[in-house]
Each structure stands twice: as structure tokens, then as C-alpha cells.
Coordinates of N, CA and C in Angstrom, one line a residue:
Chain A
X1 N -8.8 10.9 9.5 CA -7.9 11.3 8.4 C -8.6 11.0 7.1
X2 N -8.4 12.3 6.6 CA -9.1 12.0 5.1 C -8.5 10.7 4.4
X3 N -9.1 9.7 3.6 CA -8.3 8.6 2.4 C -9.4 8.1 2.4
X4 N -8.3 7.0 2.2 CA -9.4 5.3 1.6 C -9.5 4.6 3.0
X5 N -10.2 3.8 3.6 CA -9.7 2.9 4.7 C -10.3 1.5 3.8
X6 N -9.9 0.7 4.2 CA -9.3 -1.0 3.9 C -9.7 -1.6 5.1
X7 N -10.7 -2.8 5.1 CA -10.6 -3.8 6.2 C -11.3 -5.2 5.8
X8 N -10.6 -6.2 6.5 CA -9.4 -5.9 7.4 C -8.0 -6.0 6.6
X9 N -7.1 -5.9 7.6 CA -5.5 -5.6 7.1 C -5.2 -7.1 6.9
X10 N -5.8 -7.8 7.6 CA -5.5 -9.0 7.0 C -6.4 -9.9 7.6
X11 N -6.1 -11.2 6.9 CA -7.1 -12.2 6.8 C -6.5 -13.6 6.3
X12 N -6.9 -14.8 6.9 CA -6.5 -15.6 6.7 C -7.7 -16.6 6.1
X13 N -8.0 -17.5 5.5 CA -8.9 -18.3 4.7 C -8.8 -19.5 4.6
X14 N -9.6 -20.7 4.9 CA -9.7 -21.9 4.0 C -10.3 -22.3 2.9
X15 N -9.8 -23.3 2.4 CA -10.3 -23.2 0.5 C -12.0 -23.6 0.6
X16 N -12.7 -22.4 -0.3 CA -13.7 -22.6 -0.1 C -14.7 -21.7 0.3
X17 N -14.0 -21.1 2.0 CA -14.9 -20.0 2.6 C -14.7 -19.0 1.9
X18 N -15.7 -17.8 2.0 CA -16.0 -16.7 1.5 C -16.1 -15.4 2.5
X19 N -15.3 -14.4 2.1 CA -15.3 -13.4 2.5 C -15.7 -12.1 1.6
X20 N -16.1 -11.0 2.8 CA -16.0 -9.6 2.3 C -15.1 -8.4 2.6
X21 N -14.3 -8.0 1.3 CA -13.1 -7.3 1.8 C -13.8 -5.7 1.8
X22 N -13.9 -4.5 2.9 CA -14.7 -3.8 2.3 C -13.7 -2.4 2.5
X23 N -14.6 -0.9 2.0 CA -13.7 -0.4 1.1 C -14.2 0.8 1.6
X24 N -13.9 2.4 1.7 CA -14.6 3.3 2.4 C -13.2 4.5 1.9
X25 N -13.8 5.2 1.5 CA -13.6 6.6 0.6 C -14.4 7.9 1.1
X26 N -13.7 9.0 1.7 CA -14.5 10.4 2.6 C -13.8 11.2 1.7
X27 N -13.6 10.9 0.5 CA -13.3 12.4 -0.3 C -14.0 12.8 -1.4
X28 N -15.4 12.1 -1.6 CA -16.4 12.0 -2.1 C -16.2 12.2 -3.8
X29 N -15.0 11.1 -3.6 CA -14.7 10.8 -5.0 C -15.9 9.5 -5.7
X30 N -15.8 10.4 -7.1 CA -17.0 9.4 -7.7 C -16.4 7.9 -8.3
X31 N -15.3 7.6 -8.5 CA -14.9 6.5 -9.2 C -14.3 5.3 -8.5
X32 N -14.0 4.4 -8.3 CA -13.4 3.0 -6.9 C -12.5 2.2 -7.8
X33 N -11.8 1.8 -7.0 CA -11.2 0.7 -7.8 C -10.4 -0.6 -6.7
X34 N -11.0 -1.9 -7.5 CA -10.1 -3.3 -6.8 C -8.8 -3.3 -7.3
X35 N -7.4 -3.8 -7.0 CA -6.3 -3.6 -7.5 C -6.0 -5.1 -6.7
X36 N -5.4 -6.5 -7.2 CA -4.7 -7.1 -6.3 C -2.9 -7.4 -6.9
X37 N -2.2 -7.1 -5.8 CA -0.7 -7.3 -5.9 C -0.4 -8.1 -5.5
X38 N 0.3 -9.2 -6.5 CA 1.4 -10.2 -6.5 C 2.9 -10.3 -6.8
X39 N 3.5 -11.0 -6.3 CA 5.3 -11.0 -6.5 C 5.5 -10.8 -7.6
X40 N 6.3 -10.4 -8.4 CA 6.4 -9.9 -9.9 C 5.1 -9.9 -10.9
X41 N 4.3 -9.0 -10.3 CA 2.8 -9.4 -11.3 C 2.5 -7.8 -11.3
X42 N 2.8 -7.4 -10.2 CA 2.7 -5.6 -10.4 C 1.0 -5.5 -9.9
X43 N 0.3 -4.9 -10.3 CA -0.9 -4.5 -10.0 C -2.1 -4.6 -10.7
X44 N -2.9 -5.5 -10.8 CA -3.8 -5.7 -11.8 C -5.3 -5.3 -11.3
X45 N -5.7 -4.8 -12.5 CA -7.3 -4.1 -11.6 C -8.2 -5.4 -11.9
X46 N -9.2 -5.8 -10.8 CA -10.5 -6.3 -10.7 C -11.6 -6.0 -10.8
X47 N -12.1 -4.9 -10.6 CA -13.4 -4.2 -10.8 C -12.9 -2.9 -10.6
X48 N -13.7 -2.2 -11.4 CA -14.0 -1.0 -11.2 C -15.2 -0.5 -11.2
X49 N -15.7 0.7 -10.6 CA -17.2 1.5 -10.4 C -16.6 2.8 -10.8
X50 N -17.0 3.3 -12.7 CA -17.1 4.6 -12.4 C -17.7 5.5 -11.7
X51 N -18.8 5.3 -11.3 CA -19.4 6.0 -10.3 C -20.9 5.3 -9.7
X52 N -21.5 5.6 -8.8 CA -22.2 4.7 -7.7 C -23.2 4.7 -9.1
X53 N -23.6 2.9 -8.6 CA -24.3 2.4 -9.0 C -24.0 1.5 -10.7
X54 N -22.9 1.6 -10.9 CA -22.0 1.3 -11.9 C -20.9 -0.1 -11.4
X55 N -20.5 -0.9 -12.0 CA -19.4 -1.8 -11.7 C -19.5 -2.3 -13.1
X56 N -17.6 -2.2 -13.2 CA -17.2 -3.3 -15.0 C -16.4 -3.9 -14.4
X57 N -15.9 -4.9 -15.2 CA -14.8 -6.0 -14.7 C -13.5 -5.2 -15.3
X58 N -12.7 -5.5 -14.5 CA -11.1 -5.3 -15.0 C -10.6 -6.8 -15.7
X59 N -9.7 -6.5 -15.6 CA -8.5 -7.4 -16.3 C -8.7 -8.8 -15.3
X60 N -8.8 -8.6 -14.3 CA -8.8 -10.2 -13.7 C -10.2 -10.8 -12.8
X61 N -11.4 -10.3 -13.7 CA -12.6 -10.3 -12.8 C -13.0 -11.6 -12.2
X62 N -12.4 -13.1 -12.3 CA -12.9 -14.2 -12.2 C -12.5 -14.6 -11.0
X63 N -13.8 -14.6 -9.9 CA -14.1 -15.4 -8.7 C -14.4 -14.7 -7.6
X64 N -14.7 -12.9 -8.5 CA -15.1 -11.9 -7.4 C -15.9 -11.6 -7.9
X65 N -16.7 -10.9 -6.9 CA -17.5 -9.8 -7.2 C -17.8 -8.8 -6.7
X66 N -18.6 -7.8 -6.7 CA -18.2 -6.0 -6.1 C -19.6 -5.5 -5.9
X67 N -19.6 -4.8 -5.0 CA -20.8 -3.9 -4.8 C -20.3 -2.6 -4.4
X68 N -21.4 -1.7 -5.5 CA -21.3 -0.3 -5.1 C -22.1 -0.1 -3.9
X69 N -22.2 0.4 -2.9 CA -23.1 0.5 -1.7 C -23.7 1.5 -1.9
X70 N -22.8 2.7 -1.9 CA -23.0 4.2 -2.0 C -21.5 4.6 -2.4
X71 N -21.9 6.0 -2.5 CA -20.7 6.8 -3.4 C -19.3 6.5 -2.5
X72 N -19.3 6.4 -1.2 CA -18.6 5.9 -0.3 C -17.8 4.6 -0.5
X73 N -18.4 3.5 -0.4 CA -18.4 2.5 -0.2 C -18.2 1.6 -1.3
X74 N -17.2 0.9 -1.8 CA -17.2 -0.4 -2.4 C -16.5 -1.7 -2.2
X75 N -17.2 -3.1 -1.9 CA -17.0 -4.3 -1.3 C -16.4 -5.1 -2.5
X76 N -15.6 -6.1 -2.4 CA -14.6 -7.2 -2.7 C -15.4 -8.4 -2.0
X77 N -15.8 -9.2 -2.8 CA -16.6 -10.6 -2.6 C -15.7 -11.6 -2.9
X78 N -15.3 -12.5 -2.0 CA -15.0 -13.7 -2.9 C -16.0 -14.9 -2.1
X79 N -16.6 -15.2 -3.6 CA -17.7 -16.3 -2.7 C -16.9 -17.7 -1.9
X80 N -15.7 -18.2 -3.3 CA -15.4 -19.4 -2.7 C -14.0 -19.0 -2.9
X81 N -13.3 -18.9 -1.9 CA -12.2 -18.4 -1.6 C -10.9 -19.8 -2.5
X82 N -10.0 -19.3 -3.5 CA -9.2 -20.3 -3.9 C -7.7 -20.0 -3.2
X83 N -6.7 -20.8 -3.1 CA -5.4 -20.9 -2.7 C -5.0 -19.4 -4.4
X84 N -5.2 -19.8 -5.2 CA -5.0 -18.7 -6.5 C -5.4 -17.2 -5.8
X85 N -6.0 -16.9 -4.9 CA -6.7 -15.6 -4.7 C -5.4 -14.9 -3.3
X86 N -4.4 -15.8 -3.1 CA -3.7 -15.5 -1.6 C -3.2 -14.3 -3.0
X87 N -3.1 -13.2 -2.4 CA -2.4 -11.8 -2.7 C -2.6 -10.6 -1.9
X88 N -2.1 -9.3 -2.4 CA -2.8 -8.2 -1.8 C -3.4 -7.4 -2.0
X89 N -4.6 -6.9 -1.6 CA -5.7 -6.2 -2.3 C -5.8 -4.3 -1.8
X90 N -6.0 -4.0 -3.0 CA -5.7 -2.8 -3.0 C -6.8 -1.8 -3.3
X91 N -7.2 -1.1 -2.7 CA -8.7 -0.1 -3.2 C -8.4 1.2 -3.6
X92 N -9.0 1.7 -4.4 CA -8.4 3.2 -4.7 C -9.3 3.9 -5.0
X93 N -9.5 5.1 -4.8 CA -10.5 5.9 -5.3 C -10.1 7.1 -6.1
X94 N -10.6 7.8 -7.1 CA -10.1 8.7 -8.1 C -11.6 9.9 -8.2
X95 N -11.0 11.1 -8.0 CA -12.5 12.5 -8.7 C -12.5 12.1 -9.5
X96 N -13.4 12.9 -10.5 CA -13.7 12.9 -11.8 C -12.8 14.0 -12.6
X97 N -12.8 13.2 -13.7 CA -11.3 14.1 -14.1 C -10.4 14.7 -14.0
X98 N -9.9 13.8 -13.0 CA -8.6 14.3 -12.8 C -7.7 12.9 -12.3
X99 N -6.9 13.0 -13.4 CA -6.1 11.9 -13.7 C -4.6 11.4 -12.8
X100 N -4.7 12.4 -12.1 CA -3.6 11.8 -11.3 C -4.1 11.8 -10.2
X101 N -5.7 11.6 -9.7 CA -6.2 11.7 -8.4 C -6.2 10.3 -8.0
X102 N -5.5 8.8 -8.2 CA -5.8 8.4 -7.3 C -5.2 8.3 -6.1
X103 N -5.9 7.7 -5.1 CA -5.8 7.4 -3.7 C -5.8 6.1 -3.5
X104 N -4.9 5.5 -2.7 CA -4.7 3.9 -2.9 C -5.1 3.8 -1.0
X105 N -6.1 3.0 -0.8 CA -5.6 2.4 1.1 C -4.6 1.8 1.0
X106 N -4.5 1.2 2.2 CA -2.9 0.5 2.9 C -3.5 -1.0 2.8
X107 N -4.2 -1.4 1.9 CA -4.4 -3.0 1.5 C -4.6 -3.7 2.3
X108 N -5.0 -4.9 1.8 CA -5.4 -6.0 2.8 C -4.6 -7.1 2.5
X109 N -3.9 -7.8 3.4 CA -3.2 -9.1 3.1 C -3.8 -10.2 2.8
X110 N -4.7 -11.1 2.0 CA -5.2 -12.2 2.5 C -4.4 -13.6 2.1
X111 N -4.6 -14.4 2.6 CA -4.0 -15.6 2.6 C -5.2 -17.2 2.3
X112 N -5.1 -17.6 1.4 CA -6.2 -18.9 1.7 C -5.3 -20.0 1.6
X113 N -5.8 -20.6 2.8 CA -4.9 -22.1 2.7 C -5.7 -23.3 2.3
Chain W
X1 N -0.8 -9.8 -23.1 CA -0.1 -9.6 -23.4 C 0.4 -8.5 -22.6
X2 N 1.1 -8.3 -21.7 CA 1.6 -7.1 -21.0 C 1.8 -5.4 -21.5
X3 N 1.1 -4.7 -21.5 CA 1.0 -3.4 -22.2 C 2.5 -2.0 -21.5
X4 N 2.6 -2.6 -20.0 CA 3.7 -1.8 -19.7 C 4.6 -2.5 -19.1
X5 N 5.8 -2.6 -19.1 CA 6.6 -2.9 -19.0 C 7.7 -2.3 -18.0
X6 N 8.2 -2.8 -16.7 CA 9.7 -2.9 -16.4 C 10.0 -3.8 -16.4
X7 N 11.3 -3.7 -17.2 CA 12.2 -4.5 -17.0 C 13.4 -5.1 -16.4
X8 N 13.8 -4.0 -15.3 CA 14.4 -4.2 -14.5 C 13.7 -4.9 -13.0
X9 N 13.9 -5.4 -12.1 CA 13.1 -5.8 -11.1 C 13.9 -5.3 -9.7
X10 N 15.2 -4.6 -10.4 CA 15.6 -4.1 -9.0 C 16.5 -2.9 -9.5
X11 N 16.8 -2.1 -8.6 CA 18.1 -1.4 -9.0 C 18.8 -0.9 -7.7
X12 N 20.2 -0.8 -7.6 CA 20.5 -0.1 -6.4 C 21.5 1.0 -6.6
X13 N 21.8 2.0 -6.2 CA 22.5 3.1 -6.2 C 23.1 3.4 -4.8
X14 N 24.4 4.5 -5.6 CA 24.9 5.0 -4.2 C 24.2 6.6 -3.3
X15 N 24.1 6.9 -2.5 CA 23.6 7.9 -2.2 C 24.3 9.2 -3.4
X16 N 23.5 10.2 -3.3 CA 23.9 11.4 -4.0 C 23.8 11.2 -5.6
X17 N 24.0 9.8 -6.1 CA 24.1 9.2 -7.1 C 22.5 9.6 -8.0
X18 N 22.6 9.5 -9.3 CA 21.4 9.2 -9.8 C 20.7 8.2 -10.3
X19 N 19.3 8.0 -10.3 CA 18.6 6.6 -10.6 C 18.2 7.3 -11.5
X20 N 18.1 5.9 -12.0 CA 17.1 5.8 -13.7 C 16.3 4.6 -13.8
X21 N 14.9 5.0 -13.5 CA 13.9 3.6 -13.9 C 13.1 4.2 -15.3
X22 N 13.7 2.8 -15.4 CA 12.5 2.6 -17.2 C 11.5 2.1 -17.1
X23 N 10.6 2.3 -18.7 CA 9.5 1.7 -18.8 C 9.0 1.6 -20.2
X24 N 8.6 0.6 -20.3 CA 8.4 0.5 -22.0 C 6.6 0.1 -22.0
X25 N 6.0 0.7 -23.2 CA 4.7 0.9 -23.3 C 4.5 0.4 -24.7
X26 N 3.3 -0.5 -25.1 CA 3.1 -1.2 -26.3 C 1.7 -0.5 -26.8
X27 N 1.1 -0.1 -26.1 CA -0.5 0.3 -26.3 C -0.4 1.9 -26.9
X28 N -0.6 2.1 -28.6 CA -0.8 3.5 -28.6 C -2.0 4.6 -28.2
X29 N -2.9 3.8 -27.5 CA -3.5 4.5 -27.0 C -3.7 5.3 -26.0
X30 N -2.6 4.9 -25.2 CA -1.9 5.5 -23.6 C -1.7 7.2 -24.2
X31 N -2.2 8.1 -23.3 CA -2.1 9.5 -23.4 C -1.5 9.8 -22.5
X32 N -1.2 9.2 -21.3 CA -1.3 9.8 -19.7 C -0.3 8.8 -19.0
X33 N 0.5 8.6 -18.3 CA 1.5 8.2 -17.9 C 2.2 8.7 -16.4
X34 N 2.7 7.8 -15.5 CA 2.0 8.4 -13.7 C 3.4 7.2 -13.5
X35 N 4.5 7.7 -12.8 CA 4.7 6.9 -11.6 C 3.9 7.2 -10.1
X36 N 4.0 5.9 -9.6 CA 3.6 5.9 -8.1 C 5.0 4.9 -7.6
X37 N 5.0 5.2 -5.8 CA 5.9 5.0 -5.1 C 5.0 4.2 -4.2
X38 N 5.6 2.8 -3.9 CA 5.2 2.3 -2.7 C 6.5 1.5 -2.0
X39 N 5.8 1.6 -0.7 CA 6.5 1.3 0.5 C 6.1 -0.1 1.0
X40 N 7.1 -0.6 1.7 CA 5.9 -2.5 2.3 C 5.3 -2.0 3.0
X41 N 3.8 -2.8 3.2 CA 3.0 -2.6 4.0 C 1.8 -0.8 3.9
X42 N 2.6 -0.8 2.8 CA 1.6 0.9 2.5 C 0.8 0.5 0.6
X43 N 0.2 1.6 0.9 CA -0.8 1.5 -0.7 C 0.4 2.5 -1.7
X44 N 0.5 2.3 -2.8 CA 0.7 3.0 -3.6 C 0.8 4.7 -3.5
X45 N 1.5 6.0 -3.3 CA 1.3 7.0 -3.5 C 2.1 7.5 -4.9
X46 N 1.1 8.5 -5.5 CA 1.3 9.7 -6.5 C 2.5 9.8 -6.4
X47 N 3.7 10.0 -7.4 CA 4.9 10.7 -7.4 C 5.1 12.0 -8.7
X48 N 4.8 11.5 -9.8 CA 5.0 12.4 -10.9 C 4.3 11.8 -12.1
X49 N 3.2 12.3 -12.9 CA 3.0 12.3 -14.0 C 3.4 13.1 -15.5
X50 N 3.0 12.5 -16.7 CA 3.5 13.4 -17.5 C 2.2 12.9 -18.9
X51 N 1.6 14.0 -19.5 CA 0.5 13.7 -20.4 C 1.6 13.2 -22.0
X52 N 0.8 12.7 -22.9 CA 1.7 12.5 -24.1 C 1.7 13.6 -25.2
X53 N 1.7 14.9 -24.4 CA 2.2 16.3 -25.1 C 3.0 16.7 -24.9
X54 N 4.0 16.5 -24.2 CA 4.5 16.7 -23.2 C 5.5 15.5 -23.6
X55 N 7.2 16.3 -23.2 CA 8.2 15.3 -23.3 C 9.1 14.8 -22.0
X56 N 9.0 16.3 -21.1 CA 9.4 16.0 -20.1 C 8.4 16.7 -18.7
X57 N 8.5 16.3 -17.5 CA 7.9 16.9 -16.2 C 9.0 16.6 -15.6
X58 N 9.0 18.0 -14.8 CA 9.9 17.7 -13.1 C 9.3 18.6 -12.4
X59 N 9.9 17.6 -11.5 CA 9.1 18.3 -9.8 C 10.1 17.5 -8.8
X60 N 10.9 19.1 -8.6 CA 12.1 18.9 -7.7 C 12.7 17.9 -7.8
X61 N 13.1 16.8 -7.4 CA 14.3 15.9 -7.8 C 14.2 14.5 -8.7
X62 N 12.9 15.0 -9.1 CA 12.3 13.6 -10.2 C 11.7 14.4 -11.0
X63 N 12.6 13.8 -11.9 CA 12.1 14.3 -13.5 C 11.6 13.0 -14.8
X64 N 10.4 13.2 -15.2 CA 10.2 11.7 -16.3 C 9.8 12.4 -17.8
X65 N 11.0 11.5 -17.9 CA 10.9 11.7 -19.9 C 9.8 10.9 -20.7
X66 N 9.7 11.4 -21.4 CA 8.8 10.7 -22.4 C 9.2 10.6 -24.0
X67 N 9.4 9.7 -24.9 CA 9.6 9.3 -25.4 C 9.0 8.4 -26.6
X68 N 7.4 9.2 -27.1 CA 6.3 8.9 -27.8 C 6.9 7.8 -29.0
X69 N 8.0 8.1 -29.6 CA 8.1 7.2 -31.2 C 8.8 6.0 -30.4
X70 N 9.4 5.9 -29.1 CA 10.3 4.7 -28.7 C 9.2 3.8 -27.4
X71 N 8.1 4.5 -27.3 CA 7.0 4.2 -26.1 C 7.7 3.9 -25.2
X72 N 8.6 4.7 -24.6 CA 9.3 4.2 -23.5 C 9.6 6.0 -22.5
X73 N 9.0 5.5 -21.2 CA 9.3 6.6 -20.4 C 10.8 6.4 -19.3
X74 N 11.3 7.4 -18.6 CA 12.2 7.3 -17.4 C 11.7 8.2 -16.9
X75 N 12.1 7.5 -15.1 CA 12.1 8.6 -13.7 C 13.0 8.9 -13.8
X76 N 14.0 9.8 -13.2 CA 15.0 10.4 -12.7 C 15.4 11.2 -11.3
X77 N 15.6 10.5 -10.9 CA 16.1 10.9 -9.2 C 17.5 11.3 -9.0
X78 N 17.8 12.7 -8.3 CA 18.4 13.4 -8.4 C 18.6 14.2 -7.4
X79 N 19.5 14.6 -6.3 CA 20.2 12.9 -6.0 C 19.4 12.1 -5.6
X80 N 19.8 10.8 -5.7 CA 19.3 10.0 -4.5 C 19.1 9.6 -3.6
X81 N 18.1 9.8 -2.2 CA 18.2 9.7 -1.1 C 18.1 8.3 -0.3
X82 N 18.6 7.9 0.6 CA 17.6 6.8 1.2 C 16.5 6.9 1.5
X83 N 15.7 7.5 1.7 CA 14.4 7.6 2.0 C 14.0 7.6 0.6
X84 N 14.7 7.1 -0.6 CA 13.5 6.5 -1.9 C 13.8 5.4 -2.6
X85 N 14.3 4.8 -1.2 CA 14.1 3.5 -1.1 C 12.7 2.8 -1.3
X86 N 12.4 2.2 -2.2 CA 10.9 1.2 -2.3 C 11.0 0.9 -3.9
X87 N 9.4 0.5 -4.2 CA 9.5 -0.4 -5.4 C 8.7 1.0 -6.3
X88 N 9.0 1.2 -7.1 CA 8.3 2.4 -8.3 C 7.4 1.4 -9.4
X89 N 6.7 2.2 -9.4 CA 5.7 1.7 -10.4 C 5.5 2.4 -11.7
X90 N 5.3 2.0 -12.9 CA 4.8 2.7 -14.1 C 3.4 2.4 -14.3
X91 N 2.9 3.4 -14.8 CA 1.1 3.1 -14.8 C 0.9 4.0 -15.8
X92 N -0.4 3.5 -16.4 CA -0.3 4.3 -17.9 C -1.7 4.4 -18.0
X93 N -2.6 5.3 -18.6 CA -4.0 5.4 -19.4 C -4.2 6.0 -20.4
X94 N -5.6 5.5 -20.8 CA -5.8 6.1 -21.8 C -6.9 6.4 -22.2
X95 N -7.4 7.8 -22.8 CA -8.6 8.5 -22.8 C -9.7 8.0 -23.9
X96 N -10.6 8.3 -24.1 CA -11.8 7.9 -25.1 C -12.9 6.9 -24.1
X97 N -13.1 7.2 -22.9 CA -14.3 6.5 -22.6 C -13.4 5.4 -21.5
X98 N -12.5 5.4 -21.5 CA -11.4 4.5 -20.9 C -11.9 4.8 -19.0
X99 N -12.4 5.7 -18.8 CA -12.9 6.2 -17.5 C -11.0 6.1 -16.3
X100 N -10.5 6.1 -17.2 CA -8.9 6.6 -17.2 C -7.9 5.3 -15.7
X101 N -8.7 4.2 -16.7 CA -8.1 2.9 -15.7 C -6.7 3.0 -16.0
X102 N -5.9 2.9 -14.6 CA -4.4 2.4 -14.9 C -4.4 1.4 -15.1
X103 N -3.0 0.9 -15.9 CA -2.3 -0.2 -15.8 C -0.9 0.0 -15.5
X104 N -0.7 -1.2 -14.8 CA 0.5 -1.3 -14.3 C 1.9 -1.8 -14.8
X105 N 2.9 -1.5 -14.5 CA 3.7 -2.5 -14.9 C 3.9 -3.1 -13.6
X106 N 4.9 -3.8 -13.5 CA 5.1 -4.8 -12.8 C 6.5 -4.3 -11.1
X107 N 6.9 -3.1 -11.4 CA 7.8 -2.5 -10.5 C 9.4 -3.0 -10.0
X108 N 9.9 -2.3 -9.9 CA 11.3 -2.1 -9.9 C 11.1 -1.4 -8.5
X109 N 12.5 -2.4 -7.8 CA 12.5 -2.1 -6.6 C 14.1 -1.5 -6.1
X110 N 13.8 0.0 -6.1 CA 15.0 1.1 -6.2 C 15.7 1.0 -4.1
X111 N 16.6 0.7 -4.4 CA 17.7 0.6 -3.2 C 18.7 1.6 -3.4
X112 N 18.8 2.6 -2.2 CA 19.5 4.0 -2.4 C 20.3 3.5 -1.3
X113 N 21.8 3.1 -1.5 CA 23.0 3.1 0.0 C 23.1 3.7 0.4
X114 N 23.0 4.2 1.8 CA 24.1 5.3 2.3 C 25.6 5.4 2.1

């Protein structure tokens, strides 16, 4: 099925360890985006890549980091995983110009204890 | 400083009844303005946009006003079903190089009774 796929759906963590949340787009959309959702916090962007080979920080860039792979593909790093980072992560990909094209995956749960 | 705004965090209705979610916007740079719908356990989908030339969009039973000198938009659901039951989101952008990142507000979580 054409979308985003997200993995994994979830994840559990202790403070410290580091994971890769990663990110996969077949509609050969040029633009990606990190999104994490918290209980009354709504959706705030982390990185964004307008298009491969590109990454800027969003609004909450601190304690991640992102890799464009290919036009396909973009990865969610957290080196040192904090109890602050338990939320849900959200990846989205958008064409180019065209403003109502995003596409959101079905997120990743993580949890760090 | 929060640029979009709901204010409400929940709303509930009777079936057939109509909803009304708001949203208030501080940033005049916003051109482009988008609810999305999500469900637990799902990602966000597209529901209705409206550009800031533009006062109103509908598309069949959701219609969003716009309201440029009060920065404040509404959905409108019409009637309302249970199946639109979930939390709505307001999301906003803005053009000039912006590479047309949303922002979010924070969502209102719409409860339709049977």
C-alpha cells in the first residue's frame, strides 16, 4: 500500500540507550518530516528535509538527529535516549507544492524509562 | 509563544447536531490553513483546507471559515456523525521560503452521541 511506513510501532527504552526510529515514503515525495505528539502539546515538528540531501531543525530539535538516506527514506536518532523524549513520533511526507499533500504514518510509540 | 491555538480541549455533540471547532492564529504570516483528523493509534489525515483568499471552503459536510482581521478559523460539521468522533487538529503555513512547514495547534477532541 502506497504511504509512509513507521518502524517500529513501538519501543520501549532505558535512560541513556539510543535508538533509530526509521521512516519510508513510495510516493516519491520530495519533502519528510519528524512530528512528536504529546498530551495537550498537539504536534510539534523536529526536523525537517526539504528534499534529499537537505535537513533543518524544527521547533524542538534538541537530542535528535535525522538522516536523509535517499529521497525515500528518513531516520529519527536519539543518541541518548531521555525520560523527556517518551511521546509519539510521527513522519510525514509532502510533493512539492502542493500544500495539502501531507501524508502522516501511523507513528511510533516510544517510551524511555 | 504558541502561534495556533485551540482552545477548547474537548467538545461533545448530539448526533445530527452541529459541531463547531475553533482556532485562533497570532502569526500574520500564515496564508494556508488545513484541518486534519486523527484517530488513536493512526497518523493524522487531510480533512479540509482553506488558502487566506478565501473566506470560506466546503466539501460536503465540513465547511471552514476564515476570518483574516479576527485570525481565527472554524470547522463545521454538518450533521454530525459518530464516525467523527476523534481529536481535529488546526495547522497553519506560511509561504516565502517557509518550504510550507505546519504548525500545529494543540487539538480538540470532538465526541459525536448517538
Amino acid at each position: 500500500n502506497a504511504g509512509v511506513t513507521q518502524t517500529p510501532k513501538f519501543q520501549v527504552l532505558k535512560t541513556g540507550q539510543s535508538m533509530t526510529l526509521q521512516c519510508a515514503q513510495d510516493m516519491n515525495h520530495n519533502s519528510m518530516y519528524w512530528y512528536r505528539q504529546d498530551p495537550g502539546m498537539g504536534l510539534r515538528l523536529i526536523y525537517y528535509s526539504a528534499s534529499e540531501g537537505t535537513t533543518d531543525k524544527g521547533e524542538v530539535p534538541n537530542g535528535y538527529n535525522v538522516s536523509r538516506l535517499n529521497k525515500r527514506e528518513f531516520s529519527l536518532r536519539l543518541e541518548s535516549a531521555a525520560p523527556s523524549q517518551t511521546s509519539v513520533y510521527f513522519c510525514a511526507s509532502r510533493d512539492r507544492g502542493y500544500r495539502n499533500g501531507y501524508t502522516f504514518g501511523s507513528g511510533t510509540r516510544l517510551t524511555v524509562v | 509563544d504558541q502561534q495556533v491555538k485551540q482552545n477548547s480541549p474537548s467538545l461533545s455533540v448530539q448526533e445530527g447536531r452541529i459541531s463547531i471547532l475553533n482556532c485562533d492564529y497570532t502569526n500574520s504570516m500564515f496564508d494556508y490553513f488545513l484541518w486534519y483528523k486523527k484517530y488513536p493509534a493512526e497518523g493524522p489525515t487531510f480533512l479540509i483546507s482553506i488558502s487566506s483568499i478565501k473566506d470560506k471552503n466546503e466539501d460536503g459536510r465540513f465547511t471552514v471559515f476564515l476570518n483574516k482581521s479576527a485570525k481565527h478559523l472554524s470547522l463545521h460539521i454538518v450533521p454530525s456523525q459518530p464516525g467523527d468522533s476523534a481529536v481535529y487538529f488546526c495547522a497553519a503555513s506560511g509561504s516565502g521560503g517557509s518550504n510550507y512547514k505546519l504548525t500545529f495547534g494543540k487539538g480538540t477532541l470532538l465526541t459525536v452521541n448517538p
